[in-house]
PDB file of C-alpha atoms and ligand atoms in Angstrom:
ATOM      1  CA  UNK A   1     -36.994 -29.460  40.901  1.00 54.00           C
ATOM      2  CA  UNK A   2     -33.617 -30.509  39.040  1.00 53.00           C
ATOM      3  CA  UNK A   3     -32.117 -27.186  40.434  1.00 53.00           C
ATOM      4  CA  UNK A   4     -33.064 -27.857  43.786  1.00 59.00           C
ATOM      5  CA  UNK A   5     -31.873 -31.333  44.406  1.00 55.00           C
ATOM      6  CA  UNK A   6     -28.731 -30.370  42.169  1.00 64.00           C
ATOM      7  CA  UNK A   7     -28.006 -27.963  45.229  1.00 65.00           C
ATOM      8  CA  UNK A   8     -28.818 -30.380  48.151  1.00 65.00           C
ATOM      9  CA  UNK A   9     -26.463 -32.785  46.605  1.00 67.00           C
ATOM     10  CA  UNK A  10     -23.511 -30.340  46.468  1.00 60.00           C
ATOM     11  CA  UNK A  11     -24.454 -29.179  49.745  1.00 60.00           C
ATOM     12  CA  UNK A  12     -24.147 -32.700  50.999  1.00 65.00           C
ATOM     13  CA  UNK A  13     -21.176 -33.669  49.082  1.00 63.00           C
ATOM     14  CA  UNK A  14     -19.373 -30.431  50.962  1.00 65.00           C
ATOM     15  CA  UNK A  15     -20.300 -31.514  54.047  1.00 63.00           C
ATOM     16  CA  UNK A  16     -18.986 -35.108  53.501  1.00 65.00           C
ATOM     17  CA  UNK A  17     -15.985 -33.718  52.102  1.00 66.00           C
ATOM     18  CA  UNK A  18     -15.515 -31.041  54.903  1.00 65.00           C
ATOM     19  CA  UNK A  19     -15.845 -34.285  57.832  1.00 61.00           C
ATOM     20  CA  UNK A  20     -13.028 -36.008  55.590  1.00 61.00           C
ATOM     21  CA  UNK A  21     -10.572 -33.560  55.367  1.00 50.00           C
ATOM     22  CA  UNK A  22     -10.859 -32.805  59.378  1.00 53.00           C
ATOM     23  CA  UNK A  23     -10.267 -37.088  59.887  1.00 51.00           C
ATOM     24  CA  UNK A  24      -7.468 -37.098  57.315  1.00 51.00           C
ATOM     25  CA  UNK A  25      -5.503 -33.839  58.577  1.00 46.00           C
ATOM     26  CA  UNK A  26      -6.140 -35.498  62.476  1.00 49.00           C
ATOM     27  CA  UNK A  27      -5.040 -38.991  61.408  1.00 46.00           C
ATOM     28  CA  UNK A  28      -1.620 -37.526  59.460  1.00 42.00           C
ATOM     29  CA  UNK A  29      -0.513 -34.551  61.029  1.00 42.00           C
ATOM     30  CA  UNK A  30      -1.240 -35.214  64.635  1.00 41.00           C
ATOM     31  CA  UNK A  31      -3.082 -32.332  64.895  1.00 42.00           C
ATOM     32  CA  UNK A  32      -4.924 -31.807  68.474  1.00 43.00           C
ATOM     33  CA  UNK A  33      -7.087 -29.548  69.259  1.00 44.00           C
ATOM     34  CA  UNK A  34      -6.367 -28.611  73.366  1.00 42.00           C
ATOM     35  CA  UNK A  35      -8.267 -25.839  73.848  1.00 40.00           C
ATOM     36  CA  UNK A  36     -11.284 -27.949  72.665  1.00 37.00           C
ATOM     37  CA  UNK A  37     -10.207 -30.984  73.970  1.00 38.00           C
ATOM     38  CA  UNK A  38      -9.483 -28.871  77.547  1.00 38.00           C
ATOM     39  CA  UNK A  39     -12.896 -28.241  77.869  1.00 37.00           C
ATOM     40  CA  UNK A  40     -13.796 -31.345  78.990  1.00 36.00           C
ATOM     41  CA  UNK A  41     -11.501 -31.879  81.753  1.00 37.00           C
ATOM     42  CA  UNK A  42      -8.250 -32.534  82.849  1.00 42.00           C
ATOM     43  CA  UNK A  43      -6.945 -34.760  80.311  1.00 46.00           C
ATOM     44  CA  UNK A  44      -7.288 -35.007  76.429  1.00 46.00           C
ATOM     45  CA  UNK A  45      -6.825 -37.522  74.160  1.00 49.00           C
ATOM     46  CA  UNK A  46      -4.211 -37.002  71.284  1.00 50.00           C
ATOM     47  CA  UNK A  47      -4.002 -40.205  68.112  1.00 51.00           C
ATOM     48  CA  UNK A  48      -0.087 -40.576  67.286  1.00 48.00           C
ATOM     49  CA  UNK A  49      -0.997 -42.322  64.096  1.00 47.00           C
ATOM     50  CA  UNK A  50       0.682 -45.857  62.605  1.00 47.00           C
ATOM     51  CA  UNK A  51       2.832 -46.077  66.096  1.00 47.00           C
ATOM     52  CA  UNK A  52       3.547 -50.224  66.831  1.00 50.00           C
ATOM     53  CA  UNK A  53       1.251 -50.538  63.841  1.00 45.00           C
ATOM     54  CA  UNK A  54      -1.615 -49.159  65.439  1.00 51.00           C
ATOM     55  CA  UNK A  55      -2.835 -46.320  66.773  1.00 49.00           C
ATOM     56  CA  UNK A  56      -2.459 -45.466  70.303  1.00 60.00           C
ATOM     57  CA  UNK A  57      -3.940 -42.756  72.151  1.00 68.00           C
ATOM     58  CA  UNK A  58      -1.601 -40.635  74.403  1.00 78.00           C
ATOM     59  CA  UNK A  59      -3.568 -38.650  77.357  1.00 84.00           C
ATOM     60  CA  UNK A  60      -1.657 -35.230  78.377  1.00 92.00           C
ATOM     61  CA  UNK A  61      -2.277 -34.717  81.816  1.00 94.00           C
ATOM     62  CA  UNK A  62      -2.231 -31.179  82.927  1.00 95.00           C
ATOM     63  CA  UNK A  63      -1.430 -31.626  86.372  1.00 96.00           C
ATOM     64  CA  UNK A  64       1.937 -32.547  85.868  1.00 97.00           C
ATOM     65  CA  UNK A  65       4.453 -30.380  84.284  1.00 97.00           C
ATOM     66  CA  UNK A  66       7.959 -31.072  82.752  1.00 98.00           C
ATOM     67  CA  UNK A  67      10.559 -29.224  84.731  1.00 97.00           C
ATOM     68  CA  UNK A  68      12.778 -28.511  81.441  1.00 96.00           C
ATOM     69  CA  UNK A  69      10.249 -28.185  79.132  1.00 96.00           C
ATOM     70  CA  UNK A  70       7.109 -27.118  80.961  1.00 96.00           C
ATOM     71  CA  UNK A  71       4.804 -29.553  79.447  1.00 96.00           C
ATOM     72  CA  UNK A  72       1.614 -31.182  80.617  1.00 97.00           C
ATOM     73  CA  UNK A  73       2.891 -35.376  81.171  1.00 97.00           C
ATOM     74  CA  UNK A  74       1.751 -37.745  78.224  1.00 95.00           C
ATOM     75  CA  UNK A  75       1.338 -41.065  79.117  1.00 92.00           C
ATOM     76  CA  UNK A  76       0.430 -44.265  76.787  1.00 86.00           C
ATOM     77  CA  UNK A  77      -1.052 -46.454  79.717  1.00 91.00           C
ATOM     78  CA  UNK A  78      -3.071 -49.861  78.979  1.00 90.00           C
ATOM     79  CA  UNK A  79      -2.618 -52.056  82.304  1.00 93.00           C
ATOM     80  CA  UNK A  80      -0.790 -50.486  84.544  1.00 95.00           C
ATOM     81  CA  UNK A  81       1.247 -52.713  87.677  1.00 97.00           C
ATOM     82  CA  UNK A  82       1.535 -50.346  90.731  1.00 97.00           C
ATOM     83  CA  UNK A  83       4.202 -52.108  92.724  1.00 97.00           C
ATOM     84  CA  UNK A  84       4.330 -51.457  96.282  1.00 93.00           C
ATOM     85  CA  UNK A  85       7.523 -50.425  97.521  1.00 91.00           C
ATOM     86  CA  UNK A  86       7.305 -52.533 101.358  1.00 92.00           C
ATOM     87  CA  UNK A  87       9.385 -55.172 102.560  1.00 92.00           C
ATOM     88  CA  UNK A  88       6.471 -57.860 101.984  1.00 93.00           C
ATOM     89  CA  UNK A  89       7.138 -57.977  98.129  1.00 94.00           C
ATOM     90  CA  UNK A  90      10.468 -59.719  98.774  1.00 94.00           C
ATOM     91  CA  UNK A  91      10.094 -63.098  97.925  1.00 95.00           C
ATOM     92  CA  UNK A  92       6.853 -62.636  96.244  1.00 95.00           C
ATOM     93  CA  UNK A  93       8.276 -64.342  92.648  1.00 97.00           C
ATOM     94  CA  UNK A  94       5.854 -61.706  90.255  1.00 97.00           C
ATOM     95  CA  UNK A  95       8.414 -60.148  88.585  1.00 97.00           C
ATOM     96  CA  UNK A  96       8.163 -61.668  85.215  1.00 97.00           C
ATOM     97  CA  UNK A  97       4.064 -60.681  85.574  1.00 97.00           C
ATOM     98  CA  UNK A  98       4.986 -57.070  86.570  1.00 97.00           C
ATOM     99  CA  UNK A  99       7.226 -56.633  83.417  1.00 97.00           C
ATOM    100  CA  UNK A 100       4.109 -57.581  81.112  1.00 96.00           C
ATOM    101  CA  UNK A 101       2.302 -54.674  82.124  1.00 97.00           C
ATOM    102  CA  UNK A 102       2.186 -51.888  79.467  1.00 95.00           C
ATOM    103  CA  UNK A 103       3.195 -49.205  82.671  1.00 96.00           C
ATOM    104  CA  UNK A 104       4.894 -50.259  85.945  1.00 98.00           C
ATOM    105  CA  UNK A 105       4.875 -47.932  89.002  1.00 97.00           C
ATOM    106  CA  UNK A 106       7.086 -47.473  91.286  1.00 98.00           C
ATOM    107  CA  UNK A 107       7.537 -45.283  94.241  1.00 97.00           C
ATOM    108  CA  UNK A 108      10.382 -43.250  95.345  1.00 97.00           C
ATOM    109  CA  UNK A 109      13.577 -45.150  95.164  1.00 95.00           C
ATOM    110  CA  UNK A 110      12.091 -48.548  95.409  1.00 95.00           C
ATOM    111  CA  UNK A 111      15.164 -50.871  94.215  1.00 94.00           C
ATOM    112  CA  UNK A 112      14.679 -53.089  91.305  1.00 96.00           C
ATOM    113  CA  UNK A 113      18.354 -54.006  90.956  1.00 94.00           C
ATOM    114  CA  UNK A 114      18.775 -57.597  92.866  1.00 95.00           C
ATOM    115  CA  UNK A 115      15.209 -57.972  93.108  1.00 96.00           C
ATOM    116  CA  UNK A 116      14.350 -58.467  89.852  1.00 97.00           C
ATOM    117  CA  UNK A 117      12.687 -61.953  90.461  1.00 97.00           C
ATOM    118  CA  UNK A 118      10.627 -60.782  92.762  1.00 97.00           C
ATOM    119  CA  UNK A 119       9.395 -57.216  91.642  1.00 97.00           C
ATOM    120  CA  UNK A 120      10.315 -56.963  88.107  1.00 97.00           C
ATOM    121  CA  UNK A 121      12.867 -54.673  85.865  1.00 96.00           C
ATOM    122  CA  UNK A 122      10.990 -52.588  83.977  1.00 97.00           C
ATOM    123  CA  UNK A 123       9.731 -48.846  85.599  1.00 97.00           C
ATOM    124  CA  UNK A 124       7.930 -46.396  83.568  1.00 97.00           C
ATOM    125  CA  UNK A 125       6.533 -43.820  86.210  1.00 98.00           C
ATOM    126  CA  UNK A 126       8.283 -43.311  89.533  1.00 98.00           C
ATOM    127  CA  UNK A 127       6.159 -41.561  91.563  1.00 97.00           C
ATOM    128  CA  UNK A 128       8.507 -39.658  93.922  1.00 98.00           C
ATOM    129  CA  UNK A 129       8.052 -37.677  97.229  1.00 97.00           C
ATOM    130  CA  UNK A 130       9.625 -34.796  98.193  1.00 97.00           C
ATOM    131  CA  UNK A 131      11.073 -35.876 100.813  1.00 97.00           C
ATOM    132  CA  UNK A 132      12.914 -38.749  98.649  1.00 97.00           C
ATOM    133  CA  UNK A 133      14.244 -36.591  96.475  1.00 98.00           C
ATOM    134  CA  UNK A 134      17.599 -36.562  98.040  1.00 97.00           C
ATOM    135  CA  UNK A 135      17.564 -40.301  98.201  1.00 97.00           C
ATOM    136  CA  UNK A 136      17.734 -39.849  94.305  1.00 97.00           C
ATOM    137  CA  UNK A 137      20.311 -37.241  94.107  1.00 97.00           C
ATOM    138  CA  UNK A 138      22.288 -40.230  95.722  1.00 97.00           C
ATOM    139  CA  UNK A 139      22.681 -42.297  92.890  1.00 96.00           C
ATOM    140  CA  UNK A 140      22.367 -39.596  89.932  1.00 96.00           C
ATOM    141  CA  UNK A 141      24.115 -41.732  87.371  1.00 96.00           C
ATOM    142  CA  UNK A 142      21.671 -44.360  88.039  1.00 96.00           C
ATOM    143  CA  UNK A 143      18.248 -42.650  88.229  1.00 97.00           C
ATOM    144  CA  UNK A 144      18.898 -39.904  85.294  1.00 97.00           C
ATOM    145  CA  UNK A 145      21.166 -41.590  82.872  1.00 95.00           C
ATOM    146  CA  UNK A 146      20.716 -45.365  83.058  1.00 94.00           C
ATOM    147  CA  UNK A 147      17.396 -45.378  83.659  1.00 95.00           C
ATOM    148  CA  UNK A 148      16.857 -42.457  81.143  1.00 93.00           C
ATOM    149  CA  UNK A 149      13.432 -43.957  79.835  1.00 95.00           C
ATOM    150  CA  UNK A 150      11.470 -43.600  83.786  1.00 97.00           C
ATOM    151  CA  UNK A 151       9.240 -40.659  83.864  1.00 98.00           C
ATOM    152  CA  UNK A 152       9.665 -38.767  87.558  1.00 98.00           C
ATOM    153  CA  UNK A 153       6.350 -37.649  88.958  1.00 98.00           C
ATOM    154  CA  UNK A 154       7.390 -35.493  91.933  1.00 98.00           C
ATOM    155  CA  UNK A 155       5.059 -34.260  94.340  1.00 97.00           C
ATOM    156  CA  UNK A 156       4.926 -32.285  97.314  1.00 95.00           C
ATOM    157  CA  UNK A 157       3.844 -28.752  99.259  1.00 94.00           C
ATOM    158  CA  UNK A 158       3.861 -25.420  97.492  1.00 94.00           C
ATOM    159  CA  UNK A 159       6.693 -23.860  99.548  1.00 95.00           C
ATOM    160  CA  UNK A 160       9.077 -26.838  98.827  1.00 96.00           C
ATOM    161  CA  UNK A 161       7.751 -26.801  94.773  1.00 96.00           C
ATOM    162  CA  UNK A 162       7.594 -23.008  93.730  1.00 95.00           C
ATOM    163  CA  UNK A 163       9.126 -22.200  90.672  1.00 95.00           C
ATOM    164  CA  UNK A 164      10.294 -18.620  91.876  1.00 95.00           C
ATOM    165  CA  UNK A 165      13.555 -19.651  93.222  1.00 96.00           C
ATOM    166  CA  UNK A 166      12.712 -20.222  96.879  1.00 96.00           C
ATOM    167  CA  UNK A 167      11.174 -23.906  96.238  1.00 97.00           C
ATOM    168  CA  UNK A 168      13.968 -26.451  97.874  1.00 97.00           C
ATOM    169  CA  UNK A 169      13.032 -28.967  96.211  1.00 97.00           C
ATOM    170  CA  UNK A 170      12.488 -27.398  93.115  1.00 98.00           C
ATOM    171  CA  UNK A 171      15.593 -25.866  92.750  1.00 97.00           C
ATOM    172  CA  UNK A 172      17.212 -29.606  92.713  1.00 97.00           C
ATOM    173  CA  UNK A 173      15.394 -30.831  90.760  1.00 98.00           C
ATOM    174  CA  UNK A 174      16.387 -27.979  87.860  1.00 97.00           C
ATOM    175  CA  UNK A 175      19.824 -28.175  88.849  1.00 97.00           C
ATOM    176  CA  UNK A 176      19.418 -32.071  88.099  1.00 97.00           C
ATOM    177  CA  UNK A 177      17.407 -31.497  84.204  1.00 97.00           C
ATOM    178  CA  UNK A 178      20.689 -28.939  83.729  1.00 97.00           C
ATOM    179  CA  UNK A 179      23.203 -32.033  84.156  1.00 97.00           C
ATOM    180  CA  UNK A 180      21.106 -34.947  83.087  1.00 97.00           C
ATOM    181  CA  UNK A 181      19.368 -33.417  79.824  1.00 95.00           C
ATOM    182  CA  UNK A 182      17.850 -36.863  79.151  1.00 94.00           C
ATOM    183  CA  UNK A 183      16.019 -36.881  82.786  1.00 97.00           C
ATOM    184  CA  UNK A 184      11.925 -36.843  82.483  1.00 97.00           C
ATOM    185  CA  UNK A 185      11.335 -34.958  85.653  1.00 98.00           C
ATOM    186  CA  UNK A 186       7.706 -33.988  86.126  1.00 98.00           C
ATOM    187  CA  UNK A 187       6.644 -31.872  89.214  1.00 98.00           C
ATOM    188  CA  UNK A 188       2.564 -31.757  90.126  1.00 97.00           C
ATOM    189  CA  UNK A 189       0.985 -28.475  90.212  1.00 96.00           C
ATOM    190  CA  UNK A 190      -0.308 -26.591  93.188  1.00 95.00           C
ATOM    191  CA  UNK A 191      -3.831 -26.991  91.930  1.00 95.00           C
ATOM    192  CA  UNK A 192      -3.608 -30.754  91.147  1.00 96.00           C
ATOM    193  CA  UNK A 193      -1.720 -31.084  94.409  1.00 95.00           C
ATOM    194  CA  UNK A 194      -4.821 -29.881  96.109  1.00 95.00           C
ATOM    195  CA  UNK A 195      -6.906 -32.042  94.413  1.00 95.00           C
ATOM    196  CA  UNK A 196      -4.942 -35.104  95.711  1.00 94.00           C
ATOM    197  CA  UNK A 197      -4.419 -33.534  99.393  1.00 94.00           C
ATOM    198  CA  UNK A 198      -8.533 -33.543  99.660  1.00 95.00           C
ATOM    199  CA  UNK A 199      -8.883 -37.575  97.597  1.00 95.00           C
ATOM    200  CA  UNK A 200      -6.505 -38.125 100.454  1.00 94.00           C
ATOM    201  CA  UNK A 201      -8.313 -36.817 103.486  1.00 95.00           C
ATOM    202  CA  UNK A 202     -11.548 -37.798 101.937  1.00 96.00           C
ATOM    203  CA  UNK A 203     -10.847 -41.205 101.933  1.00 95.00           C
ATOM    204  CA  UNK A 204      -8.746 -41.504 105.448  1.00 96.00           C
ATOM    205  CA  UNK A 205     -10.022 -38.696 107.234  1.00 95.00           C
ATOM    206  CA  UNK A 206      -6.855 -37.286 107.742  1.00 92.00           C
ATOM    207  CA  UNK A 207      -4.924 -33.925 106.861  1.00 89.00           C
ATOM    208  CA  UNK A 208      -1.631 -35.635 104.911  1.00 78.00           C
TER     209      UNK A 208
HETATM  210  C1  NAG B 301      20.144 -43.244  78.256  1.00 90.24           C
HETATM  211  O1  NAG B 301      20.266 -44.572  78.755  1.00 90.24           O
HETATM  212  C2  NAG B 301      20.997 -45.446  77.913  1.00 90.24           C
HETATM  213  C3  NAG B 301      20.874 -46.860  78.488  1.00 90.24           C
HETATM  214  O2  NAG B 301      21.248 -46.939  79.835  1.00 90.24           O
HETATM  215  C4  NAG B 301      22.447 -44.953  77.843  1.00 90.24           C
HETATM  216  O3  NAG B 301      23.211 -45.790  77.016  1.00 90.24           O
HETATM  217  C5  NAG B 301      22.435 -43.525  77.275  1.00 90.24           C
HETATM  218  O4  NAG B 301      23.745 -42.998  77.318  1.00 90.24           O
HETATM  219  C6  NAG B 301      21.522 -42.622  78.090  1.00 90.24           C
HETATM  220  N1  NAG B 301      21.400 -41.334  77.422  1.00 90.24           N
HETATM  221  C7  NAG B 301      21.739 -40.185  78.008  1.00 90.24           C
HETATM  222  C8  NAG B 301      21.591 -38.965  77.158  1.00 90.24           C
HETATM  223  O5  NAG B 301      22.104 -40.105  79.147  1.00 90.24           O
END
């Protein structure tokens, strides 16, 4: 009897042990484990630990890709402000409520400068079209040095996006990463682009 419950005890005790060295070595070393983690979707969860005195959780999301790096996006969201990017926000006076959000959007090259009343100052995501690119390659100096800390989601068609050297819009977009190392340029993949293209017609009933 002594023998046996001498071995369900140390059998126990391992298996405690075991469940606290897998928290401690994921609390201190950041360890993830993505192939895991990738198995139930899109996105996983990664803890950075003891960041702003807590711990946050960033999300990779594997849909968008770093054009320097290649890496999924990580982003640290909480409430998010999605700021539209017509005419009607002049005016508006939310600014100061915008820049309280933990993430502001913004689309393409939606000014801030001059309107910061109205539609804020802060940007952490731009979400940027294709077609806009060029209106961003206007003011380089502005969109990939001073504003060094806005994460570039670009999206658009395969044939404009490919990576093999006959994507337009790809091509400026690694020509821009090559003089603005600082510049967190994300493009979205042809699979996650797909995904959007039929949330899009799904919920307009059009082709975009
Ligand atoms: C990033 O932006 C800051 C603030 O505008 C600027 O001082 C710094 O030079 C920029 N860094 C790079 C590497 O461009």
């Amino acid at each position: 009897f002594l023998f046996s419950l001498q071995r369900k005890s140390i059998v126990a005790v391992s298996f405690i042990a075991a469940f606290l060295c897998l928290i401690i070595v994921r609390l201190t070393n950041e360890v993830t484990f993505p192939l895991i983690l990738n198995c139930f979707g899109q996105t996983s969860v990664k803890w950075i630990p003891f960041s702003n005195g807590q711990r946050q959780p960033l999300r990779a999301h594997y849909g968008y890709i770093n054009v320097k790096t290649q890496e999924p996006l990580q982003l640290d969201c909480d409430l998010c402000a999605i700021v539209s990017n017509s005419g009607q926000m002049a005016g508006q006076k939310v600014g100061a409520e915008i820049d309280k959000s933990s993430c502001i959007w913004r689309m393409n090259n939606a000014p801030t400068k001059g309107y910061e009343e109205d539609v804020g100052k802060r940007t952490t995501v731009r979400v940027v079209s294709h077609t806009s690119v060029p209106l961003l390659l206007k003011n380089p100096e502005y969109f990939f040095k001073e504003t060094n800390t806005t994460v570039y989601v670009i999206w658009g068609p395969f044939r404009n996006m490919r990576k093999d050297g006959n994507g337009i819009v790809y091509n400026m977009l690694k020509k821009t990463v090559d003089s603005y190392p600082a510049a967190k340029i994300y493009v979205t993949t042809e699979k996650r682009m797909s995904y959007c293209d039929a949330v899009f017609k799904k919920e307009t009933g059009k082709d975009r």
